[in-house]
Every structure is written in C-alpha cells, then in structure tokens.
Amino acid sequence: MSQVWRIEPRYYQMATLTGLLFYGISELDFPVTWKSAGLIISTALLSQYVATRLFKLPVFDPRSALIASLSLCILMRADSQWLLIVGAMITIFSKFILRWQGKHIFNPTNLGLTSMMYLTGGQVWVSPGQWGNLAFFSFLIACLGMVVVYRALRNDVTFAFLGFYISILLGRAVWLGDSWAIPLHQLQNGALLLFAFFMISDPKTTPDSRVGRILFALCVALGAILVQFVFYRTNGLLWSLVCCSLLVPLLDWWLPGKRYQWSNPTIQ
C-alpha cells in the first residue's frame, strides 16, 4: 500500500463515490442528470469556501465537501433544482454550525437529506438507485477495499452496525417464518452499503470510544428496524442515524476516548 493511501484515505472515498456516480448515471440510469450532479457539487464546494472565510479557517479544504456532495448526488432527488441547492448548503454549513465541544453532532450528508425530506413534505426524497447485481457487488468490493485503507481507523462501528442489523433482519424472518429470500433481498441494497461505509462510519461524528461506538451501532440498527417495521416508514436508516446522533455527546461523556483527527487535518 502506498504512503499516499495510508496518509489520506478520503481520496479513496472520493474515487469510490465518483466511480459509482459515473457508472450509475451512464449504465444504470440513476434518476439524476449530469446537470443536477454538477449543481450539487458546485454548491457544496462554494458553501465550503464561503464557510471557510466566514469562520476564518486557515485553509480551504474541498475533500469533505466533495465526499458529502457525491453522496448527495447518488441519493438525493427533488422536484426542483433549488431544493438540491438548499440541501447541499444545509449539508455543508451544518458542519460549521452544529457542533458540541468542537465536534460535529450530525453526519452532514444525513442531516442534509433528512432535514430536506422533513421540511419539504415530500418534494425531496431519497432514491436507493437502480442497483443491479453487478453494481451492488462491485460497490461491495470497493467498500471492503476501503476497510483496508481505513484499517487503523473506525471500521468497528461499520461491522458492529452490519452485524446487529443483519442479525435482526434474519431473526425477524425466522420469527415470522419468512423465506430467506426476503431478508437477503432487503440486504442487497447499495444504499445500505453507502450508509454503513460512508455515513455511520464517519469518524468525526461517531463516539470516541470503541464501546461507545458499538452501543451507538446497536441503537442505530434498532432504530432503523423500529422505523421500518413498526412505524412502516421508509428511510429508516437515515431517520435512525439523525436521532441517535444526539446520543453521541452523552456516550462520549459516559465512555470517554481519544477523539479522532485526520492524519492530514484541517479544522473541518
């Protein structure tokens, strides 16, 4: 593994998401246009630049804004391009405004998606995309490759969440007497991989201690199941994460640990 990848794994994230976006639009007919994708990315980068100046940060760093905006391009859909612009702005500015003791409270992409879905009453929605088998398994391999890149970081929360979530889905199928095909089909979803490897694993918004992160993963998995199978609402993963993020300051107080810093840090 080269020194570059060990130093800055966010480049791998950007490459993975960019490849998925290009393949999704060109081959899988993802319901997003190149114009919309360019609008989201340019708005996110401009917002990052403006916030950098407003909050007097020493350096404009586009990396986190690019990762967040690429995730928005893959997931966020809207009736109006203005709503896409507002969603991208909320995503970026929330990083600078919603903080607790210098730490992000919410995953920015997740907050941008859920706040727009809530505020617009259905004019913004999340599309899991048209995930064919080739795309799903290719993305799965790319995500597992990121585990290698992130080997010293916080993969524990990703695997803990997947373990809890898969166990609950399979246990529910056994309890109801469902065919195994039902939970297996529910798991073959690229949006689930995107959530597990790019959202809940965000080292800037997860608890500082390993035990805290595992408890956090359990709460998010239970919350997602509750939203999906008790309240019968869609996007249970996203709603659960945004609610459970409010528990992170409490978990950090109860189970303190070393706060994560990028190896090549900027303030945001």
mmCIF file of N, CA, C and O in Angstrom, residues 79-139:
data_model
loop_
_atom_site.group_PDB
_atom_site.id
_atom_site.type_symbol
_atom_site.label_atom_id
_atom_site.label_comp_id
_atom_site.label_asym_id
_atom_site.label_seq_id
_atom_site.Cartn_x
_atom_site.Cartn_y
_atom_site.Cartn_z
ATOM 1 N N ASP A 79 -37.967 17.743 -6.663
ATOM 2 C CA ASP A 79 -38.802 18.262 -7.743
ATOM 3 C C ASP A 79 -38.187 19.495 -8.385
ATOM 4 O O ASP A 79 -38.503 19.836 -9.524
ATOM 5 N N SER A 80 -37.361 20.210 -7.641
ATOM 6 C CA SER A 80 -36.792 21.468 -8.110
ATOM 7 C C SER A 80 -35.294 21.482 -7.869
ATOM 8 O O SER A 80 -34.800 20.962 -6.856
ATOM 9 N N GLN A 81 -34.571 22.100 -8.795
ATOM 10 C CA GLN A 81 -33.122 22.216 -8.615
ATOM 11 C C GLN A 81 -32.776 23.150 -7.461
ATOM 12 O O GLN A 81 -31.703 23.034 -6.869
ATOM 13 N N TRP A 82 -33.678 24.080 -7.146
ATOM 14 C CA TRP A 82 -33.437 24.951 -6.000
ATOM 15 C C TRP A 82 -33.395 24.144 -4.701
ATOM 16 O O TRP A 82 -32.645 24.464 -3.777
ATOM 17 N N LEU A 83 -34.189 23.116 -4.630
ATOM 18 C CA LEU A 83 -34.173 22.275 -3.432
ATOM 19 C C LEU A 83 -32.861 21.507 -3.318
ATOM 20 O O LEU A 83 -32.367 21.273 -2.213
ATOM 21 N N LEU A 84 -32.299 21.108 -4.449
ATOM 22 C CA LEU A 84 -30.988 20.455 -4.418
ATOM 23 C C LEU A 84 -29.924 21.420 -3.889
ATOM 24 O O LEU A 84 -29.037 21.033 -3.119
ATOM 25 N N ILE A 85 -30.027 22.681 -4.319
ATOM 26 C CA ILE A 85 -29.065 23.697 -3.862
ATOM 27 C C ILE A 85 -29.184 23.897 -2.352
ATOM 28 O O ILE A 85 -28.178 23.922 -1.630
ATOM 29 N N VAL A 86 -30.422 24.025 -1.870
ATOM 30 C CA VAL A 86 -30.629 24.227 -0.430
ATOM 31 C C VAL A 86 -30.127 23.012 0.364
ATOM 32 O O VAL A 86 -29.491 23.155 1.412
ATOM 33 N N GLY A 87 -30.398 21.822 -0.152
ATOM 34 C CA GLY A 87 -29.932 20.612 0.524
ATOM 35 C C GLY A 87 -28.415 20.566 0.633
ATOM 36 O O GLY A 87 -27.860 20.195 1.674
ATOM 37 N N ALA A 88 -27.730 20.941 -0.433
ATOM 38 C CA ALA A 88 -26.261 20.948 -0.405
ATOM 39 C C ALA A 88 -25.747 22.005 0.577
ATOM 40 O O ALA A 88 -24.761 21.780 1.291
ATOM 41 N N MET A 89 -26.410 23.164 0.632
ATOM 42 C CA MET A 89 -25.984 24.218 1.563
ATOM 43 C C MET A 89 -26.174 23.786 3.023
ATOM 44 O O MET A 89 -25.297 24.016 3.861
ATOM 45 N N ILE A 90 -27.326 23.180 3.324
ATOM 46 C CA ILE A 90 -27.554 22.695 4.703
ATOM 47 C C ILE A 90 -26.491 21.669 5.081
ATOM 48 O O ILE A 90 -25.950 21.681 6.203
ATOM 49 N N THR A 91 -26.185 20.784 4.148
ATOM 50 C CA THR A 91 -25.183 19.739 4.415
ATOM 51 C C THR A 91 -23.846 20.349 4.825
ATOM 52 O O THR A 91 -23.236 19.941 5.821
ATOM 53 N N ILE A 92 -23.384 21.330 4.082
ATOM 54 C CA ILE A 92 -22.049 21.885 4.343
ATOM 55 C C ILE A 92 -22.051 22.821 5.558
ATOM 56 O O ILE A 92 -21.198 22.713 6.445
ATOM 57 N N PHE A 93 -23.021 23.731 5.626
ATOM 58 C CA PHE A 93 -22.996 24.707 6.728
ATOM 59 C C PHE A 93 -23.268 24.044 8.077
ATOM 60 O O PHE A 93 -22.847 24.557 9.114
ATOM 61 N N SER A 94 -23.972 22.908 8.081
ATOM 62 C CA SER A 94 -24.218 22.230 9.358
ATOM 63 C C SER A 94 -22.915 21.784 10.008
ATOM 64 O O SER A 94 -22.818 21.703 11.229
ATOM 65 N N LYS A 95 -21.892 21.500 9.200
ATOM 66 C CA LYS A 95 -20.600 21.082 9.773
ATOM 67 C C LYS A 95 -19.988 22.187 10.615
ATOM 68 O O LYS A 95 -19.290 21.930 11.593
ATOM 69 N N PHE A 96 -20.225 23.398 10.208
ATOM 70 C CA PHE A 96 -19.598 24.533 10.876
ATOM 71 C C PHE A 96 -20.432 25.047 12.049
ATOM 72 O O PHE A 96 -19.895 25.644 12.972
ATOM 73 N N ILE A 97 -21.751 24.843 11.984
ATOM 74 C CA ILE A 97 -22.645 25.468 12.970
ATOM 75 C C ILE A 97 -23.037 24.492 14.077
ATOM 76 O O ILE A 97 -23.018 24.857 15.260
ATOM 77 N N LEU A 98 -23.424 23.277 13.723
ATOM 78 C CA LEU A 98 -23.953 22.317 14.708
ATOM 79 C C LEU A 98 -22.813 21.480 15.272
ATOM 80 O O LEU A 98 -22.476 20.404 14.764
ATOM 81 N N ARG A 99 -22.229 21.983 16.356
ATOM 82 C CA ARG A 99 -21.079 21.320 16.964
ATOM 83 C C ARG A 99 -21.257 21.300 18.474
ATOM 84 O O ARG A 99 -21.907 22.177 19.049
ATOM 85 N N TRP A 100 -20.646 20.286 19.087
ATOM 86 C CA TRP A 100 -20.663 20.185 20.541
ATOM 87 C C TRP A 100 -19.227 19.948 21.005
ATOM 88 O O TRP A 100 -18.625 18.935 20.665
ATOM 89 N N GLN A 101 -18.712 20.908 21.747
ATOM 90 C CA GLN A 101 -17.327 20.845 22.222
ATOM 91 C C GLN A 101 -16.370 20.585 21.066
ATOM 92 O O GLN A 101 -15.470 19.745 21.156
ATOM 93 N N GLY A 102 -16.588 21.293 19.973
ATOM 94 C CA GLY A 102 -15.702 21.220 18.820
ATOM 95 C C GLY A 102 -15.903 20.021 17.917
ATOM 96 O O GLY A 102 -15.141 19.830 16.964
ATOM 97 N N LYS A 103 -16.932 19.223 18.173
ATOM 98 C CA LYS A 103 -17.152 18.003 17.391
ATOM 99 C C LYS A 103 -18.492 18.092 16.657
ATOM 100 O O LYS A 103 -19.476 18.578 17.217
ATOM 101 N N HIS A 104 -18.520 17.602 15.412
ATOM 102 C CA HIS A 104 -19.782 17.582 14.676
ATOM 103 C C HIS A 104 -20.819 16.767 15.450
ATOM 104 O O HIS A 104 -20.497 15.714 16.000
ATOM 105 N N ILE A 105 -22.061 17.242 15.450
ATOM 106 C CA ILE A 105 -23.137 16.478 16.090
ATOM 107 C C ILE A 105 -23.746 15.477 15.112
ATOM 108 O O ILE A 105 -23.969 14.323 15.447
ATOM 109 N N PHE A 106 -24.014 15.941 13.892
ATOM 110 C CA PHE A 106 -24.692 15.098 12.900
ATOM 111 C C PHE A 106 -23.760 14.787 11.734
ATOM 112 O O PHE A 106 -22.899 15.608 11.390
ATOM 113 N N ASN A 107 -23.968 13.633 11.124
ATOM 114 C CA ASN A 107 -23.334 13.388 9.843
ATOM 115 C C ASN A 107 -23.909 14.394 8.854
ATOM 116 O O ASN A 107 -25.138 14.456 8.683
ATOM 117 N N PRO A 108 -23.078 15.194 8.202
ATOM 118 C CA PRO A 108 -23.612 16.290 7.361
ATOM 119 C C PRO A 108 -24.531 15.814 6.244
ATOM 120 O O PRO A 108 -25.595 16.404 6.015
ATOM 121 N N THR A 109 -24.143 14.766 5.540
ATOM 122 C CA THR A 109 -24.983 14.275 4.439
ATOM 123 C C THR A 109 -26.327 13.780 4.955
ATOM 124 O O THR A 109 -27.384 14.083 4.369
ATOM 125 N N ASN A 110 -26.299 13.060 6.057
ATOM 126 C CA ASN A 110 -27.544 12.543 6.615
ATOM 127 C C ASN A 110 -28.449 13.672 7.076
ATOM 128 O O ASN A 110 -29.669 13.642 6.859
ATOM 129 N N LEU A 111 -27.871 14.691 7.701
ATOM 130 C CA LEU A 111 -28.690 15.818 8.144
ATOM 131 C C LEU A 111 -29.277 16.571 6.953
ATOM 132 O O LEU A 111 -30.442 16.983 6.980
ATOM 133 N N GLY A 112 -28.470 16.755 5.896
ATOM 134 C CA GLY A 112 -28.992 17.434 4.707
ATOM 135 C C GLY A 112 -30.170 16.692 4.104
ATOM 136 O O GLY A 112 -31.185 17.295 3.726
ATOM 137 N N LEU A 113 -30.077 15.374 4.032
ATOM 138 C CA LEU A 113 -31.157 14.578 3.443
ATOM 139 C C LEU A 113 -32.413 14.605 4.314
ATOM 140 O O LEU A 113 -33.515 14.874 3.831
ATOM 141 N N THR A 114 -32.252 14.312 5.606
ATOM 142 C CA THR A 114 -33.432 14.197 6.470
ATOM 143 C C THR A 114 -34.108 15.554 6.698
ATOM 144 O O THR A 114 -35.336 15.624 6.751
ATOM 145 N N SER A 115 -33.332 16.608 6.826
ATOM 146 C CA SER A 115 -33.946 17.920 7.037
ATOM 147 C C SER A 115 -34.738 18.358 5.809
ATOM 148 O O SER A 115 -35.837 18.918 5.937
ATOM 149 N N MET A 116 -34.215 18.082 4.623
ATOM 150 C CA MET A 116 -34.943 18.466 3.412
ATOM 151 C C MET A 116 -36.197 17.607 3.224
ATOM 152 O O MET A 116 -37.244 18.104 2.790
ATOM 153 N N MET A 117 -36.114 16.312 3.539
ATOM 154 C CA MET A 117 -37.302 15.468 3.431
ATOM 155 C C MET A 117 -38.381 15.944 4.391
ATOM 156 O O MET A 117 -39.568 15.982 4.053
ATOM 157 N N TYR A 118 -37.973 16.334 5.599
ATOM 158 C CA TYR A 118 -38.945 16.767 6.608
ATOM 159 C C TYR A 118 -39.535 18.134 6.267
ATOM 160 O O TYR A 118 -40.759 18.338 6.353
ATOM 161 N N LEU A 119 -38.691 19.059 5.867
ATOM 162 C CA LEU A 119 -39.139 20.434 5.654
ATOM 163 C C LEU A 119 -39.957 20.613 4.377
ATOM 164 O O LEU A 119 -40.797 21.512 4.300
ATOM 165 N N THR A 120 -39.724 19.791 3.370
ATOM 166 C CA THR A 120 -40.405 19.993 2.088
ATOM 167 C C THR A 120 -41.640 19.118 1.929
ATOM 168 O O THR A 120 -42.340 19.233 0.911
ATOM 169 N N GLY A 121 -41.912 18.272 2.886
ATOM 170 C CA GLY A 121 -43.134 17.461 2.825
ATOM 171 C C GLY A 121 -43.228 16.562 1.608
ATOM 172 O O GLY A 121 -44.322 16.419 1.020
ATOM 173 N N GLY A 122 -42.133 15.991 1.202
ATOM 174 C CA GLY A 122 -42.171 15.033 0.102
ATOM 175 C C GLY A 122 -41.622 15.541 -1.215
ATOM 176 O O GLY A 122 -41.509 14.780 -2.175
ATOM 177 N N GLN A 123 -41.255 16.827 -1.286
ATOM 178 C CA GLN A 123 -40.684 17.350 -2.534
ATOM 179 C C GLN A 123 -39.219 16.938 -2.696
ATOM 180 O O GLN A 123 -38.649 17.060 -3.779
ATOM 181 N N VAL A 124 -38.609 16.520 -1.590
ATOM 182 C CA VAL A 124 -37.270 15.926 -1.643
ATOM 183 C C VAL A 124 -37.391 14.507 -1.115
ATOM 184 O O VAL A 124 -38.052 14.272 -0.098
ATOM 185 N N TRP A 125 -36.765 13.579 -1.804
ATOM 186 C CA TRP A 125 -36.816 12.200 -1.369
ATOM 187 C C TRP A 125 -35.473 11.535 -1.649
ATOM 188 O O TRP A 125 -34.623 12.087 -2.362
ATOM 189 N N VAL A 126 -35.298 10.384 -1.033
ATOM 190 C CA VAL A 126 -34.065 9.629 -1.217
ATOM 191 C C VAL A 126 -34.340 8.456 -2.127
ATOM 192 O O VAL A 126 -35.289 7.698 -1.912
ATOM 193 N N SER A 127 -33.498 8.328 -3.139
ATOM 194 C CA SER A 127 -33.631 7.196 -4.057
ATOM 195 C C SER A 127 -32.483 6.232 -3.823
ATOM 196 O O SER A 127 -31.320 6.609 -3.904
ATOM 197 N N PRO A 128 -32.792 4.969 -3.536
ATOM 198 C CA PRO A 128 -31.712 3.999 -3.378
ATOM 199 C C PRO A 128 -31.043 3.660 -4.695
ATOM 200 O O PRO A 128 -30.026 2.984 -4.724
ATOM 201 N N GLY A 129 -31.587 4.172 -5.814
ATOM 202 C CA GLY A 129 -30.977 3.900 -7.116
ATOM 203 C C GLY A 129 -31.376 2.554 -7.669
ATOM 204 O O GLY A 129 -32.023 1.749 -7.019
ATOM 205 N N GLN A 130 -31.034 2.364 -8.902
ATOM 206 C CA GLN A 130 -31.320 1.097 -9.569
ATOM 207 C C GLN A 130 -30.065 0.237 -9.461
ATOM 208 O O GLN A 130 -29.166 0.323 -10.267
ATOM 209 N N TRP A 131 -30.043 -0.590 -8.407
ATOM 210 C CA TRP A 131 -28.824 -1.348 -8.133
ATOM 211 C C TRP A 131 -28.930 -2.735 -8.743
ATOM 212 O O TRP A 131 -29.517 -3.639 -8.159
ATOM 213 N N GLY A 132 -28.294 -2.923 -9.869
ATOM 214 C CA GLY A 132 -28.185 -4.273 -10.415
ATOM 215 C C GLY A 132 -27.174 -5.089 -9.627
ATOM 216 O O GLY A 132 -26.423 -4.552 -8.812
ATOM 217 N N ASN A 133 -27.160 -6.394 -9.868
ATOM 218 C CA ASN A 133 -26.241 -7.249 -9.110
ATOM 219 C C ASN A 133 -24.787 -6.867 -9.316
ATOM 220 O O ASN A 133 -23.984 -6.868 -8.383
ATOM 221 N N LEU A 134 -24.427 -6.528 -10.579
ATOM 222 C CA LEU A 134 -23.040 -6.175 -10.858
ATOM 223 C C LEU A 134 -22.641 -4.925 -10.083
ATOM 224 O O LEU A 134 -21.570 -4.866 -9.471
ATOM 225 N N ALA A 135 -23.516 -3.932 -10.091
ATOM 226 C CA ALA A 135 -23.210 -2.692 -9.372
ATOM 227 C C ALA A 135 -23.119 -2.935 -7.878
ATOM 228 O O ALA A 135 -22.223 -2.420 -7.197
ATOM 229 N N PHE A 136 -24.051 -3.748 -7.353
ATOM 230 C CA PHE A 136 -24.052 -3.996 -5.912
ATOM 231 C C PHE A 136 -22.766 -4.682 -5.471
ATOM 232 O O PHE A 136 -22.102 -4.254 -4.525
ATOM 233 N N PHE A 137 -22.383 -5.748 -6.158
ATOM 234 C CA PHE A 137 -21.213 -6.498 -5.720
ATOM 235 C C PHE A 137 -19.919 -5.737 -6.015
ATOM 236 O O PHE A 137 -18.944 -5.858 -5.267
ATOM 237 N N SER A 138 -19.899 -4.937 -7.088
ATOM 238 C CA SER A 138 -18.724 -4.108 -7.344
ATOM 239 C C SER A 138 -18.560 -3.070 -6.251
ATOM 240 O O SER A 138 -17.447 -2.811 -5.759
ATOM 241 N N PHE A 139 -19.677 -2.476 -5.850
ATOM 242 C CA PHE A 139 -19.619 -1.472 -4.787
ATOM 243 C C PHE A 139 -19.245 -2.122 -3.468
ATOM 244 O O PHE A 139 -18.517 -1.544 -2.659
#
